[in-house]
C-alpha positions as a printed Julia matrix, in Angstrom:
195×3 Matrix{Float64}:
 47.06   -44.64  78.25
 48.74   -45.81  81.44
 47.96   -49.45  80.54
 49.36   -49.02  77.05
 52.66   -47.72  78.43
 52.78   -50.54  80.97
 52.12   -53.07  78.19
 54.96   -51.65  76.08
 57.35   -51.8   79.03
 56.27   -55.38  79.81
 56.82   -56.47  76.19
 60.22   -54.75  76.08
 61.33   -56.52  79.28
 60.21   -59.91  77.97
 61.86   -59.41  74.58
 65.18   -58.33  76.1
 65.06   -61.12  78.68
 64.59   -63.8   76.02
 66.7    -62.11  73.35
 69.8    -64.26  73.91
 70.9    -67.28  75.81
 73.75   -69.74  75.64
 73.74   -73.51  75.39
 76.51   -76.05  75.88
 78.27   -76.99  72.7
 81.53   -77.29  70.82
 83.24   -76.26  67.61
 85.81   -78.06  65.44
 88.86   -76.09  64.33
 90.5    -76.39  60.92
 93.1    -78.63  62.67
 90.33   -81.03  63.81
 90.55   -79.94  67.46
 87.19   -80.09  69.24
 86.82   -77.13  71.6
 84.08   -77.03  74.24
 82.27   -73.69  74.26
 78.91   -72.14  74.87
 76.91   -71.36  71.76
 74.9    -68.14  71.75
 71.29   -68.6   70.67
 69.08   -65.65  69.78
 65.51   -66.28  70.81
 62.25   -64.76  69.68
 59.41   -63.52  71.83
 58.06   -67.02  72.39
 61.44   -68.64  73.06
 62.04   -70.02  69.57
 65.61   -69.93  68.26
 65.94   -67.53  65.36
 69.62   -67.86  64.43
 70.61   -68.51  60.85
 72.68   -71.55  61.81
 73.96   -72.0   58.23
 75.9    -68.72  57.93
 77.66   -68.15  61.24
 77.85   -69.22  64.85
 78.76   -67.15  67.88
 80.59   -69.0   70.64
 81.6    -67.88  74.11
 85.06   -69.23  74.89
 86.58   -70.1   78.27
 87.66   -66.45  78.74
 84.01   -65.35  78.3
 84.9    -63.77  74.96
 82.38   -63.87  72.11
 83.83   -65.22  68.85
 82.0    -65.3   65.51
 82.81   -68.16  63.13
 81.72   -68.64  59.53
 81.85   -71.91  57.57
 85.27   -70.81  56.25
 86.68   -70.42  59.77
 85.83   -73.79  61.35
 84.9    -77.31  60.21
 81.69   -77.47  62.22
 79.91   -77.06  65.51
 77.19   -78.59  67.61
 75.09   -77.96  70.67
 72.24   -79.3   72.75
 69.08   -77.23  73.17
 65.91   -78.43  74.91
 67.18   -82.04  74.93
 67.82   -82.03  71.17
 71.31   -82.37  69.69
 72.2    -80.18  66.72
 75.22   -80.76  64.48
 76.44   -78.57  61.63
 79.42   -79.09  59.32
 81.0    -76.75  56.81
 80.28   -78.04  53.31
 79.99   -76.48  49.85
 76.67   -75.58  48.26
 75.74   -75.1   44.62
 77.02   -71.51  44.33
 80.53   -72.59  45.4
 80.42   -71.07  48.88
 80.35   -73.0   52.13
 77.49   -73.15  54.62
 76.99   -74.98  57.86
 74.86   -77.96  56.81
 73.09   -80.65  58.82
 74.34   -84.18  58.22
 71.54   -86.48  57.06
 73.63   -89.57  56.34
 77.37   -89.93  56.89
 79.07   -93.0   55.45
 82.54   -94.18  54.45
 81.87   -93.9   50.7
 79.21   -91.21  50.46
 77.4    -88.73  52.7
 74.42   -86.4   52.47
 74.05   -82.95  54.02
 71.2    -80.47  53.84
 69.94   -77.03  54.72
 66.52   -75.5   54.28
 64.84   -72.22  53.52
 61.32   -71.56  54.71
 59.48   -68.79  52.89
 56.26   -67.67  54.53
 53.67   -66.14  52.24
 52.09   -62.88  53.37
 48.43   -62.7   54.25
 47.96   -66.47  54.12
 49.43   -66.68  50.63
 51.61   -69.53  49.4
 54.49   -70.59  51.64
 57.38   -72.83  50.69
 59.87   -75.11  52.43
 62.87   -75.66  50.2
 65.54   -78.2   51.12
 68.93   -78.12  49.43
 71.13   -81.23  49.41
 74.88   -81.62  49.15
 75.79   -85.18  48.16
 79.45   -86.0   48.82
 81.65   -88.94  47.84
 84.8    -89.98  49.7
 86.92   -88.56  46.84
 85.43   -85.09  47.57
 83.2    -84.95  44.51
 79.87   -83.24  45.07
 76.36   -83.12  43.68
 73.92   -80.33  44.59
 70.18   -80.91  44.31
 66.92   -79.52  45.65
 64.11   -81.61  47.14
 62.12   -81.5   43.92
 61.52   -85.08  42.88
 61.6    -84.99  39.09
 63.46   -86.55  36.14
 66.4    -84.17  36.54
 66.83   -85.16  40.21
 66.87   -88.86  39.32
 69.13   -88.52  36.26
 71.72   -86.39  38.08
 71.69   -88.79  41.03
 72.13   -91.77  38.69
 75.04   -90.06  36.99
 76.66   -89.27  40.37
 76.38   -92.91  41.49
 77.04   -94.49  38.09
 79.78   -96.67  39.63
 77.21   -98.8   41.52
 74.72  -100.93  39.56
 72.6   -101.79  42.62
 72.15   -98.08  43.43
 71.27   -97.42  39.78
 68.46   -99.95  40.03
 67.22   -98.43  43.3
 67.12   -94.97  41.75
 65.03   -96.41  38.88
 62.54   -98.14  41.19
 62.47   -95.73  44.15
 62.22   -91.93  44.28
 58.63   -91.99  43.04
 56.84   -90.11  45.82
 57.94   -86.96  47.62
 56.67   -88.23  50.99
 58.98   -91.25  50.68
 62.02   -89.24  49.59
 63.87   -89.44  52.93
 63.33   -93.2   53.24
 64.4    -93.77  49.64
 67.56   -91.68  50.08
 68.37   -93.6   53.25
 68.05   -96.9   51.37
 70.25   -95.59  48.55
 72.95   -94.44  50.99
 72.88   -97.67  52.97
 73.25   -99.64  49.73
 76.07   -97.46  48.37
 78.02   -97.49  51.63
 77.81  -101.19  52.41
 81.07  -103.16  52.28
């Protein structure tokens, strides 16, 4: 019994010790000012970050005050954690709301942003990794798709980029295999954004 109590106390101490930390970062105001701040990261038992980075961010300002921002409050934020740089920008998603999305490709004529949802099946059952894309043109028109490579994906993408014949041909010949989706999208964006 004594060991069980000691184990519970040990686990509690570890969980509370690793529950939160801060990392160096910044946020971008609605007036395009970049403000240096620490970003609060919630960590799990094994040190993994478990924030929902798409819905809100908590920053610690120069006065050591915690501020919560949603995608409607700021234009974006970024931070460095374990030598990796993370960038999130406020962009619309299919339901009309804004989320903090990760930029995949940013160009002068068109850009691509994404966020993902991982659903873990219980008891070893089916799990799913869904990626949602926001395609954006310089004139602020948007297309929202999921990473399901089918006829609908290709036809909606062709319609969105109907002003570029070379991209139309790429969409017809590429986007055949899910494992090549990222490379194909990169080629499409490079082609659309050139000149």
